[in-house]
Amino acid sequence: MKIIKVNILLCLLALVLGSCEDFLESRDKGQVLEEKLFVNKEGVEEAMYGLYYTIGAGELWGAQLPTIMDALAQYLTLGTYSTENSGGFEELMLHNHESERSTTLFGGIWTLGYKLISDVNKILENLDSWGYKPLKHMDLYRGECLGIRAFMHFELLRMYGSCNLSKRGIPYVNNYGMWVTPFSTTRECYDKVLKDLNEAHTLLLEDENLLTYPRKPVNAYDQFTSYRELHMNLYAVKALLARVYLTRNEPGDVDSATMYARQIVDSKKFPLPTGANVGPDHFIRMMSGTVAQDEGIWGIYKSDTYSALRSLFLLEKGSFLAADEKMYEELDPARGTDHRSNWIRVPSASTPEVSEKLGMRLMKLINASVFNTANKEQAPIGYSGSNIIRVPELYLMLAETLIEKEPTEALRYYNEFISSRGLNTEESITKEDVDKQFWREYLQEGQYWFRLRRRQVPEIEVEPALANAKGIKTIQMDENKWSLPIPDSEFEFREDGSY
C-alpha cells in the first residue's frame, strides 16, 4: 500500500509540476488558460495544484518567508557579521526596513503574494461562469480557492498593514483583472478575510469525512480528495479563523478563536506524539523536510526542500545559525528533557571532521538522510514538503485564551502539549510560560514575530552577536517597525501615488 501511495503521489505531482507551469508563469495569457485548463475537471485541478506550487515557492513558504520572519524575531545569527557573509541581513534583523536588502526581500514576497491571489481569482472567475460538464468537486475547488485567498491576504496584512484597525491595511483583491484595487483599512481587510473564510468553511464541510485519523488510503479514482492535509482543507480554515480572530482582538474575538481552536484539537484528527514517539528519533524525523505526519493540519507538497534549505542553514560560511543554541535546555532536570533540542544539533556528516567543522546547526527542517545517505535511520516521516499550520499552535492558543476563564482547561491543554515534547506536567501556568513554549516550538517556521506583533511588545532584544557587532542591544518598536514597506511599484498606477 505504501508503494502504491508513493507512486500515485509522484505521478500526480509530476503531472502538476509539468502542466501547471504555464498557469503560474503568466496571468496575462488568460484566454489561452481558459482554453487549455478550464474546460474539464482535470484542467481545473491542474490549475488548483498550481496555486500550491506557488505557495511552496522559495520566495514564500518553500524557504525564504519563514526565514525572514525568524530573522526579524531574532531567532537567527550569522555568528560573525561582515560584508563577506552578511549580505545585508544585519539591516533586516535590526528592522531597518528601508535598506536595500530588506526592500528587495519584502518586495518579492508582496509581488508573488499578489500574483498568487490573482491566480486564485482567475480560477474563481472560471468556476463562477462554468459552462461545461458539471464538476463533482465544485464546492471543494471554490472552498480551497477562497481559503487560499483569505490566507494570503491575511499574511500580507499582518506583514504590511497597520496594527491600527482604522488605518491603512492592504488592497483586498477579489476580482481578476488589470485594474487597480484601492487600499482597505485594516478593519475592512479583516472583515473581507473573515467573509472568505466563512464561505470556505461552508464549502469544505466534506472534509469532516475526507480528512480522518488514521488517514484514509489514497483514492486512486479520485485523487483530488486524497491527501487533504496537503490542500487548504476545512481544519486549516478553522485554524485560520482562530488566528484571525485572535489577532484582530475585537470584543468577542477571543471567544471565537477559542471555539475554532477547540474544534480542531478536540477532533483528535491531529494527535500529538505519545508514548515511545516522545523521544529524540521522532523529533529528528518529524519535520525534516516533510509535512508533519500527524500534527500537520495543512502543508505544501514540495519534492525538494533540501536544496534551498541547505544554502540557508548548512553552508560552511554565510548560513544562519541559532542565536541561542541552548534555547531548549531546562535548568532543572526534574522538569524533563525537551526533545526539541534535537532541532539544533551537530549534523552527522560523512566524517567526524566535517561534523566538527559545521558545529551546531539548525536541523529541524533538514532531511538528514539527504545530507548524508548513511543516515538512513533518520529518514523523515511524512510527505516531502513544508508545514503551513500545525496543531501545537492551537494547543498553545487554548492555553493562552482559557488561562483566566477556564484555568483548569488551559492547564490541561498546556500539559498535553508539553508532555508530547518530553517535559513533565505543571501544576499552574502563566502567559509567559505559554509564550516560552511558542518561542521554542516555532523556530524556523516564521510565526513568532507575528506573536510579538500581536502583543505589541515595546522592544525586541537584538540577538547577542549582532548586538555586540553593532552596539545595539534593543530595537524600539513602533508602527513603522511593525509594518513592512510596500514596494514603490505598487503606487505607480495610483493617482498622485496615494494609498
Short mmCIF file of C-alpha atoms in Angstrom, two decimals:
data_model
loop_
_atom_site.label_atom_id
_atom_site.label_comp_id
_atom_site.label_asym_id
_atom_site.label_seq_id
_atom_site.Cartn_x
_atom_site.Cartn_y
_atom_site.Cartn_z
CA MET A 1 0.00 0.00 0.00
CA LYS A 2 2.81 2.44 0.82
CA ILE A 3 4.35 1.79 -2.61
CA ILE A 4 1.01 2.46 -4.29
CA LYS A 5 0.58 5.69 -2.32
CA VAL A 6 4.02 6.94 -3.21
CA ASN A 7 3.69 6.06 -6.89
CA ILE A 8 0.34 7.78 -7.20
CA LEU A 9 1.60 10.87 -5.42
CA LEU A 10 4.67 11.03 -7.62
CA CYS A 11 2.58 10.63 -10.74
CA LEU A 12 0.19 13.30 -9.55
CA LEU A 13 2.93 15.76 -8.74
CA ALA A 14 4.74 15.01 -11.99
CA LEU A 15 1.53 15.92 -13.80
CA VAL A 16 1.06 19.03 -11.72
CA LEU A 17 4.57 20.41 -11.90
CA GLY A 18 4.76 19.82 -15.60
CA SER A 19 1.42 21.17 -16.74
CA CYS A 20 0.61 23.98 -14.30
CA GLU A 21 3.79 25.90 -15.07
CA ASP A 22 2.18 27.97 -17.83
CA PHE A 23 -0.63 28.94 -15.49
CA LEU A 24 1.82 30.14 -12.88
CA GLU A 25 4.18 31.92 -15.22
CA SER A 26 1.78 34.45 -16.67
CA ARG A 27 -1.65 35.70 -15.68
CA ASP A 28 -1.71 37.75 -18.85
CA LYS A 29 -2.45 34.73 -21.04
CA GLY A 30 -5.99 34.44 -19.76
CA GLN A 31 -7.67 33.29 -22.99
CA VAL A 32 -5.04 30.61 -23.56
CA LEU A 33 -5.51 29.45 -19.99
CA GLU A 34 -9.26 29.21 -20.40
CA GLU A 35 -8.94 27.04 -23.49
CA LYS A 36 -6.15 24.98 -22.07
CA LEU A 37 -7.25 24.35 -18.49
CA PHE A 38 -10.76 25.48 -17.73
CA VAL A 39 -12.73 23.02 -19.86
CA ASN A 40 -12.84 19.94 -17.61
CA LYS A 41 -12.08 18.80 -14.09
CA GLU A 42 -8.54 17.73 -14.98
CA GLY A 43 -7.71 21.24 -16.13
CA VAL A 44 -9.27 22.84 -13.07
CA GLU A 45 -7.31 20.54 -10.78
CA GLU A 46 -4.07 21.29 -12.58
CA ALA A 47 -4.73 24.98 -12.02
CA MET A 48 -5.50 24.28 -8.35
CA TYR A 49 -2.24 22.41 -7.88
CA GLY A 50 -0.51 25.37 -9.48
CA LEU A 51 -1.64 27.51 -6.53
CA TYR A 52 0.04 25.16 -4.08
CA TYR A 53 3.16 25.12 -6.22
CA THR A 54 3.35 28.90 -5.86
CA ILE A 55 2.79 28.81 -2.09
CA GLY A 56 5.71 26.39 -1.84
CA ALA A 57 7.99 28.59 -3.96
CA GLY A 58 11.36 29.52 -2.49
CA GLU A 59 10.35 33.16 -2.03
CA LEU A 60 7.33 32.13 0.05
CA TRP A 61 6.89 29.10 2.32
CA GLY A 62 9.42 26.98 0.47
CA ALA A 63 12.29 28.71 2.28
CA GLN A 64 12.62 32.49 2.43
CA LEU A 65 9.47 33.87 4.03
CA PRO A 66 9.72 31.91 7.32
CA THR A 67 13.45 32.63 7.47
CA ILE A 68 12.92 36.38 7.00
CA MET A 69 10.32 36.45 9.77
CA ASP A 70 12.60 34.44 12.07
CA ALA A 71 15.41 36.90 11.39
CA LEU A 72 13.12 39.74 12.44
CA ALA A 73 12.26 37.78 15.60
CA GLN A 74 15.99 37.38 16.43
CA TYR A 75 15.96 33.57 16.28
CA LEU A 76 18.93 33.61 13.90
CA THR A 77 22.55 34.71 13.78
CA LEU A 78 25.36 34.66 11.27
CA GLY A 79 27.82 34.21 14.12
CA THR A 80 30.07 36.97 12.82
CA TYR A 81 28.94 39.91 10.72
CA SER A 82 30.99 41.20 7.82
CA THR A 83 30.48 42.41 4.27
CA GLU A 84 31.52 38.99 3.02
CA ASN A 85 28.98 36.91 4.89
CA SER A 86 26.05 39.09 5.93
CA GLY A 87 24.58 40.09 2.57
CA GLY A 88 22.77 42.96 4.27
CA PHE A 89 20.86 40.67 6.61
CA GLU A 90 22.03 42.59 9.67
CA GLU A 91 19.97 45.57 8.47
CA LEU A 92 16.97 43.28 8.06
CA MET A 93 17.40 41.90 11.57
CA LEU A 94 17.69 45.39 13.02
CA HIS A 95 14.34 46.29 11.40
CA ASN A 96 15.97 48.85 9.10
CA HIS A 97 13.20 48.22 6.61
CA GLU A 98 14.37 50.75 4.04
CA SER A 99 17.73 49.05 3.48
CA GLU A 100 18.38 47.65 0.01
CA ARG A 101 18.36 44.04 1.16
CA SER A 102 15.16 44.46 3.17
CA THR A 103 13.20 46.21 0.43
CA THR A 104 14.25 43.55 -2.10
CA LEU A 105 13.08 40.69 0.12
CA PHE A 106 9.86 42.37 1.20
CA GLY A 107 9.11 43.38 -2.37
CA GLY A 108 9.49 39.81 -3.59
CA ILE A 109 7.01 38.50 -1.04
CA TRP A 110 4.48 41.22 -1.83
CA THR A 111 4.71 40.66 -5.60
CA LEU A 112 4.46 36.87 -5.53
CA GLY A 113 1.75 37.00 -2.87
CA TYR A 114 -0.46 39.14 -5.09
CA LYS A 115 0.34 37.00 -8.09
CA LEU A 116 -0.99 34.03 -6.14
CA ILE A 117 -4.14 35.99 -5.32
CA SER A 118 -4.57 36.89 -8.99
CA ASP A 119 -4.28 33.23 -9.97
CA VAL A 120 -6.87 32.30 -7.34
CA ASN A 121 -9.24 34.92 -8.71
CA LYS A 122 -8.70 33.60 -12.24
CA ILE A 123 -9.81 30.14 -11.16
CA LEU A 124 -12.84 31.51 -9.27
CA GLU A 125 -13.84 33.59 -12.29
CA ASN A 126 -13.87 30.48 -14.46
CA LEU A 127 -15.70 28.38 -11.87
CA ASP A 128 -18.37 31.07 -11.47
CA SER A 129 -19.03 31.07 -15.23
CA TRP A 130 -18.60 27.31 -15.71
CA GLY A 131 -20.46 26.05 -18.80
CA TYR A 132 -19.06 22.56 -19.26
CA LYS A 133 -19.81 19.16 -17.73
CA PRO A 134 -20.83 19.63 -14.07
CA LEU A 135 -17.93 19.42 -11.64
CA LYS A 136 -18.31 16.87 -8.85
CA HIS A 137 -15.96 18.78 -6.56
CA MET A 138 -17.10 22.33 -7.34
CA ASP A 139 -17.53 23.07 -3.61
CA LEU A 140 -14.04 21.80 -2.80
CA TYR A 141 -12.46 23.82 -5.61
CA ARG A 142 -14.22 27.02 -4.58
CA GLY A 143 -13.65 26.40 -0.89
CA GLU A 144 -9.93 25.86 -1.34
CA CYS A 145 -9.62 28.96 -3.53
CA LEU A 146 -11.46 31.18 -1.05
CA GLY A 147 -9.41 29.78 1.82
CA ILE A 148 -6.15 30.44 -0.03
CA ARG A 149 -7.25 33.96 -0.98
CA ALA A 150 -8.08 34.75 2.63
CA PHE A 151 -4.86 33.15 3.87
CA MET A 152 -2.60 35.11 1.53
CA HIS A 153 -4.35 38.41 2.21
CA PHE A 154 -4.12 37.83 5.96
CA GLU A 155 -0.41 37.04 5.76
CA LEU A 156 0.21 40.19 3.73
CA LEU A 157 -1.97 42.22 6.10
CA ARG A 158 -0.04 41.22 9.20
CA MET A 159 3.22 41.99 7.46
CA TYR A 160 2.47 45.20 5.57
CA GLY A 161 -0.75 46.56 7.06
CA SER A 162 -1.16 48.83 10.05
CA CYS A 163 -1.71 47.37 13.52
CA ASN A 164 -4.34 50.09 13.98
CA LEU A 165 -7.69 48.83 12.71
CA SER A 166 -8.72 52.25 11.41
CA LYS A 167 -5.54 52.90 9.43
CA ARG A 168 -4.19 51.71 6.07
CA GLY A 169 -4.30 47.99 5.51
CA ILE A 170 -3.67 46.47 2.07
CA PRO A 171 -5.60 46.13 -1.20
CA TYR A 172 -8.04 43.21 -0.85
CA VAL A 173 -8.25 41.92 -4.40
CA ASN A 174 -11.25 39.70 -5.13
CA ASN A 175 -11.51 40.11 -8.90
CA TYR A 176 -9.24 39.06 -11.73
CA GLY A 177 -8.07 41.86 -13.98
CA MET A 178 -5.60 44.65 -14.56
CA TRP A 179 -7.44 47.45 -12.73
CA VAL A 180 -6.05 48.98 -9.56
CA THR A 181 -7.71 47.85 -6.32
CA PRO A 182 -7.91 50.57 -3.67
CA PHE A 183 -6.40 50.05 -0.24
CA SER A 184 -8.77 48.97 2.51
CA THR A 185 -8.34 49.83 6.17
CA THR A 186 -7.04 47.08 8.40
CA ARG A 187 -10.53 46.60 9.86
CA GLU A 188 -12.05 46.30 6.37
CA CYS A 189 -9.38 43.74 5.46
CA TYR A 190 -10.25 41.63 8.49
CA ASP A 191 -13.92 41.72 7.51
CA LYS A 192 -13.08 40.54 3.99
CA VAL A 193 -10.74 37.82 5.22
CA LEU A 194 -13.43 36.52 7.56
CA LYS A 195 -16.05 36.63 4.80
CA ASP A 196 -13.91 34.47 2.54
CA LEU A 197 -13.00 32.08 5.37
CA ASN A 198 -16.61 31.64 6.48
CA GLU A 199 -17.72 30.84 2.94
CA ALA A 200 -14.79 28.44 2.56
CA HIS A 201 -15.78 26.76 5.85
CA THR A 202 -19.26 26.05 4.47
CA LEU A 203 -17.94 24.74 1.15
CA LEU A 204 -15.34 22.43 2.72
CA LEU A 205 -17.60 20.54 5.15
CA GLU A 206 -16.98 17.35 3.14
CA ASP A 207 -13.55 17.27 4.83
CA GLU A 208 -15.25 16.07 8.01
CA ASN A 209 -15.37 12.70 6.24
CA LEU A 210 -12.41 13.03 3.89
CA LEU A 211 -9.80 14.03 6.49
CA THR A 212 -9.75 11.36 9.19
CA TYR A 213 -7.35 9.85 11.67
CA PRO A 214 -5.85 7.42 10.92
CA ARG A 215 -5.59 8.96 7.44
CA LYS A 216 -7.58 7.25 4.69
CA PRO A 217 -5.74 5.35 1.95
CA VAL A 218 -5.33 7.20 -1.32
CA ASN A 219 -8.35 7.08 -3.60
CA ALA A 220 -6.80 6.17 -6.94
CA TYR A 221 -10.04 7.00 -8.74
CA ASP A 222 -10.48 10.42 -7.17
CA GLN A 223 -7.07 11.79 -6.35
CA PHE A 224 -8.24 15.29 -5.51
CA THR A 225 -9.97 14.04 -2.38
CA SER A 226 -6.81 12.29 -1.16
CA TYR A 227 -4.03 13.84 0.94
CA ARG A 228 -6.35 16.52 2.25
CA GLU A 229 -3.70 17.76 4.66
CA LEU A 230 -1.83 18.89 1.52
CA HIS A 231 -4.82 21.02 0.48
CA MET A 232 -6.47 24.05 2.03
CA ASN A 233 -8.96 21.95 4.00
CA LEU A 234 -11.77 22.52 6.50
CA TYR A 235 -9.48 22.26 9.53
CA ALA A 236 -6.93 24.64 8.02
CA VAL A 237 -9.80 27.13 7.58
CA LYS A 238 -10.81 26.64 11.23
CA ALA A 239 -7.19 27.26 12.27
CA LEU A 240 -7.07 30.41 10.15
CA LEU A 241 -10.33 31.63 11.66
CA ALA A 242 -8.79 31.13 15.10
CA ARG A 243 -5.65 33.03 14.05
CA VAL A 244 -7.58 35.89 12.53
CA TYR A 245 -9.94 36.35 15.46
CA LEU A 246 -7.12 36.20 18.00
CA THR A 247 -5.08 38.73 16.00
CA ARG A 248 -7.92 41.19 15.42
CA ASN A 249 -8.95 41.01 19.09
CA GLU A 250 -12.23 42.89 18.89
CA PRO A 251 -14.92 42.18 21.55
CA GLY A 252 -15.93 38.52 21.30
CA ASP A 253 -13.00 37.59 19.05
CA VAL A 254 -11.07 35.68 21.72
CA ASP A 255 -14.12 33.50 22.34
CA SER A 256 -14.41 32.82 18.61
CA ALA A 257 -10.71 31.92 18.39
CA THR A 258 -11.12 29.56 21.35
CA MET A 259 -14.14 27.89 19.74
CA TYR A 260 -12.35 27.10 16.48
CA ALA A 261 -9.15 26.01 18.22
CA ARG A 262 -11.17 23.62 20.39
CA GLN A 263 -12.93 22.17 17.36
CA ILE A 264 -9.57 21.24 15.84
CA VAL A 265 -7.88 19.88 18.97
CA ASP A 266 -10.94 18.01 20.22
CA SER A 267 -11.46 16.41 16.79
CA LYS A 268 -8.45 14.17 17.61
CA LYS A 269 -7.54 14.19 13.91
CA PHE A 270 -4.13 15.79 14.52
CA PRO A 271 -2.68 13.94 17.52
CA LEU A 272 0.46 14.91 19.39
CA PRO A 273 3.08 12.20 19.89
CA THR A 274 2.70 9.98 22.92
CA GLY A 275 4.49 7.01 24.46
CA ALA A 276 7.51 5.72 22.54
CA ASN A 277 7.19 8.52 19.96
CA VAL A 278 8.16 11.09 22.59
CA GLY A 279 11.89 10.80 22.06
CA PRO A 280 14.86 12.04 20.02
CA ASP A 281 14.22 9.83 17.00
CA HIS A 282 10.72 11.20 16.41
CA PHE A 283 11.77 14.82 16.72
CA ILE A 284 14.71 14.36 14.35
CA ARG A 285 12.41 12.88 11.72
CA MET A 286 9.01 14.52 12.20
CA MET A 287 9.66 17.76 10.27
CA SER A 288 12.90 17.13 8.43
CA GLY A 289 11.77 18.42 5.05
CA THR A 290 8.31 16.92 5.46
CA VAL A 291 4.78 17.91 6.34
CA ALA A 292 4.39 16.64 9.91
CA GLN A 293 2.56 13.32 9.50
CA ASP A 294 0.13 13.65 12.42
CA GLU A 295 0.47 17.26 13.61
CA GLY A 296 0.27 18.85 10.17
CA ILE A 297 -3.12 20.49 9.61
CA TRP A 298 -2.01 21.97 6.30
CA GLY A 299 1.25 21.75 4.43
CA ILE A 300 2.55 22.09 0.88
CA TYR A 301 3.95 19.18 -1.10
CA LYS A 302 7.42 20.08 -2.38
CA SER A 303 9.58 17.39 -3.91
CA ASP A 304 12.88 19.05 -2.96
CA THR A 305 13.02 21.01 0.26
CA TYR A 306 16.69 20.23 0.84
CA SER A 307 18.40 22.39 -1.80
CA ALA A 308 17.01 25.75 -0.72
CA LEU A 309 17.29 24.98 2.99
CA ARG A 310 20.87 23.77 2.65
CA SER A 311 22.02 27.16 1.37
CA LEU A 312 20.25 28.87 4.25
CA PHE A 313 21.39 26.63 7.10
CA LEU A 314 24.19 24.23 6.13
CA LEU A 315 26.87 26.14 4.26
CA GLU A 316 30.26 26.23 5.98
CA LYS A 317 30.19 30.06 5.88
CA GLY A 318 27.34 32.50 5.46
CA SER A 319 24.47 30.29 6.63
CA PHE A 320 22.17 31.10 9.52
CA LEU A 321 22.86 29.59 12.93
CA ALA A 322 20.69 29.51 16.05
CA ALA A 323 21.02 32.73 18.02
CA ASP A 324 20.51 30.68 21.20
CA GLU A 325 21.91 27.16 20.90
CA LYS A 326 20.66 26.37 24.40
CA MET A 327 17.07 27.51 23.91
CA TYR A 328 15.71 24.05 24.71
CA GLU A 329 17.77 23.38 27.81
CA GLU A 330 15.96 23.00 31.13
CA LEU A 331 17.97 24.25 34.10
CA ASP A 332 16.01 21.95 36.40
CA PRO A 333 16.37 18.26 35.37
CA ALA A 334 13.15 17.49 37.23
CA ARG A 335 11.25 19.34 34.50
CA GLY A 336 12.11 16.63 31.97
CA THR A 337 14.01 16.57 28.67
CA ASP A 338 12.84 18.76 25.82
CA HIS A 339 13.33 16.58 22.75
CA ARG A 340 13.02 19.62 20.50
CA SER A 341 16.67 20.14 21.43
CA ASN A 342 17.36 17.77 18.52
CA TRP A 343 16.30 20.57 16.20
CA ILE A 344 19.64 22.27 16.96
CA ARG A 345 22.45 19.75 16.76
CA VAL A 346 25.75 18.85 15.13
CA PRO A 347 24.87 17.16 11.82
CA SER A 348 26.01 13.59 11.31
CA ALA A 349 28.25 14.19 8.27
CA SER A 350 30.39 11.86 6.16
CA THR A 351 33.29 12.17 8.60
CA PRO A 352 33.63 13.36 12.20
CA GLU A 353 35.93 16.13 10.96
CA VAL A 354 33.21 17.55 8.71
CA SER A 355 30.67 17.37 11.51
CA GLU A 356 33.01 19.17 13.86
CA LYS A 357 33.68 21.85 11.26
CA LEU A 358 29.97 22.50 10.81
CA GLY A 359 29.25 22.62 14.54
CA MET A 360 25.76 23.22 15.92
CA ARG A 361 23.25 23.74 13.13
CA LEU A 362 19.54 24.37 12.66
CA MET A 363 18.42 20.89 11.61
CA LYS A 364 14.67 20.97 12.29
CA LEU A 365 13.77 21.15 8.58
CA ILE A 366 16.81 19.38 7.11
CA ASN A 367 16.44 15.87 5.70
CA ALA A 368 19.41 14.23 7.39
CA SER A 369 19.26 11.21 5.07
CA VAL A 370 19.81 13.51 2.06
CA PHE A 371 22.56 15.44 3.81
CA ASN A 372 24.35 12.14 4.42
CA THR A 373 22.97 8.97 2.83
CA ALA A 374 24.43 6.95 5.70
CA ASN A 375 21.76 8.49 7.97
CA LYS A 376 19.07 6.08 6.79
CA GLU A 377 17.65 5.72 10.29
CA GLN A 378 16.99 9.48 10.26
CA ALA A 379 14.83 9.40 7.13
CA PRO A 380 11.87 11.75 7.56
CA ILE A 381 8.31 10.79 8.45
CA GLY A 382 5.54 12.08 6.20
CA TYR A 383 5.27 13.66 2.76
CA SER A 384 8.08 15.83 1.44
CA GLY A 385 7.18 19.47 1.81
CA SER A 386 6.70 22.49 4.04
CA ASN A 387 4.36 22.95 7.01
CA ILE A 388 1.99 25.91 6.98
CA ILE A 389 -0.21 25.15 10.02
CA ARG A 390 0.47 22.60 12.77
CA VAL A 391 -1.71 21.64 15.71
CA PRO A 392 0.66 22.83 18.52
CA GLU A 393 -0.39 26.40 17.67
CA LEU A 394 -3.96 25.55 18.66
CA TYR A 395 -2.99 23.82 21.92
CA LEU A 396 -0.99 26.87 22.94
CA MET A 397 -3.75 29.20 21.80
CA LEU A 398 -6.19 27.38 24.07
CA ALA A 399 -3.77 27.55 26.97
CA GLU A 400 -3.49 31.31 26.42
CA THR A 401 -7.16 32.17 25.83
CA LEU A 402 -8.55 29.98 28.65
CA ILE A 403 -5.98 30.84 31.31
CA GLU A 404 -8.29 33.27 33.10
CA LYS A 405 -11.78 31.99 32.26
CA GLU A 406 -11.11 28.25 32.47
CA PRO A 407 -7.71 27.78 34.12
CA THR A 408 -8.17 24.02 34.61
CA GLU A 409 -8.85 23.53 30.91
CA ALA A 410 -5.99 25.84 29.97
CA LEU A 411 -3.63 23.77 32.12
CA ARG A 412 -4.93 20.53 30.59
CA TYR A 413 -4.21 21.65 27.03
CA TYR A 414 -0.83 23.05 28.06
CA ASN A 415 0.21 19.84 29.83
CA GLU A 416 -0.91 17.68 26.93
CA PHE A 417 1.33 19.73 24.71
CA ILE A 418 4.48 19.89 26.86
CA SER A 419 4.18 16.17 27.66
CA SER A 420 4.38 15.47 23.94
CA ARG A 421 7.72 17.30 23.89
CA GLY A 422 9.23 15.29 26.76
CA LEU A 423 8.57 17.77 29.58
CA ASN A 424 6.86 17.00 32.85
CA THR A 425 3.42 18.41 33.57
CA GLU A 426 2.94 21.61 35.55
CA GLU A 427 0.53 22.45 38.36
CA SER A 428 -0.06 26.01 37.19
CA ILE A 429 0.93 28.19 34.23
CA THR A 430 1.27 31.83 33.23
CA LYS A 431 1.01 33.53 29.85
CA GLU A 432 4.79 33.84 29.97
CA ASP A 433 5.01 30.02 30.12
CA VAL A 434 2.82 29.76 27.04
CA ASP A 435 4.91 32.35 25.22
CA LYS A 436 8.12 30.47 26.03
CA GLN A 437 6.69 27.26 24.59
CA PHE A 438 5.55 29.04 21.44
CA TRP A 439 9.06 30.50 21.06
CA ARG A 440 10.58 27.04 21.40
CA GLU A 441 8.09 25.33 19.11
CA TYR A 442 8.08 27.65 16.12
CA LEU A 443 11.77 28.04 15.40
CA GLN A 444 12.25 28.08 11.58
CA GLU A 445 8.52 28.42 10.91
CA GLY A 446 8.21 32.20 10.79
CA GLN A 447 5.44 32.57 13.36
CA TYR A 448 6.97 34.14 16.47
CA TRP A 449 7.40 37.67 15.07
CA PHE A 450 3.67 37.75 14.40
CA ARG A 451 3.08 36.80 18.03
CA LEU A 452 5.29 39.68 19.14
CA ARG A 453 3.41 41.98 16.78
CA ARG A 454 0.03 40.90 18.12
CA ARG A 455 1.23 41.59 21.67
CA GLN A 456 2.73 44.95 20.56
CA VAL A 457 5.84 44.44 22.67
CA PRO A 458 7.60 47.80 23.15
CA GLU A 459 11.05 46.47 22.27
CA ILE A 460 12.82 43.42 20.87
CA GLU A 461 16.20 42.29 22.13
CA VAL A 462 18.82 42.04 19.39
CA GLU A 463 20.50 38.65 19.10
CA PRO A 464 23.81 38.73 21.04
CA ALA A 465 26.37 38.51 18.21
CA LEU A 466 24.69 41.26 16.21
CA ALA A 467 24.19 43.37 19.34
CA ASN A 468 27.92 43.19 20.03
CA ALA A 469 28.85 43.91 16.42
CA LYS A 470 26.58 46.95 16.10
CA GLY A 471 26.42 48.16 19.69
CA ILE A 472 22.61 47.97 19.59
CA LYS A 473 21.03 45.94 22.38
CA THR A 474 17.33 46.53 21.71
CA ILE A 475 15.05 47.63 18.88
CA GLN A 476 12.41 50.12 19.95
CA MET A 477 9.24 49.04 18.19
CA ASP A 478 6.61 51.36 16.75
CA GLU A 479 4.06 51.45 13.94
CA ASN A 480 6.76 51.79 11.27
CA LYS A 481 8.74 48.85 12.62
CA TRP A 482 5.68 46.58 12.78
CA SER A 483 4.60 47.41 9.21
CA LEU A 484 6.95 46.30 6.45
CA PRO A 485 7.41 48.68 3.49
CA ILE A 486 5.18 48.21 0.48
CA PRO A 487 7.11 48.25 -2.84
CA ASP A 488 7.16 51.58 -4.68
CA SER A 489 5.87 49.81 -7.79
CA GLU A 490 2.51 49.37 -6.04
CA PHE A 491 1.89 53.10 -6.37
CA GLU A 492 2.91 53.62 -10.00
CA PHE A 493 -0.65 53.49 -11.33
CA ARG A 494 -2.41 55.16 -8.41
CA GLU A 495 -3.49 58.79 -8.61
CA ASP A 496 -0.85 61.00 -7.01
CA GLY A 497 0.90 57.83 -5.86
CA SER A 498 -1.51 57.73 -2.94
CA TYR A 499 -2.95 54.89 -0.91
#
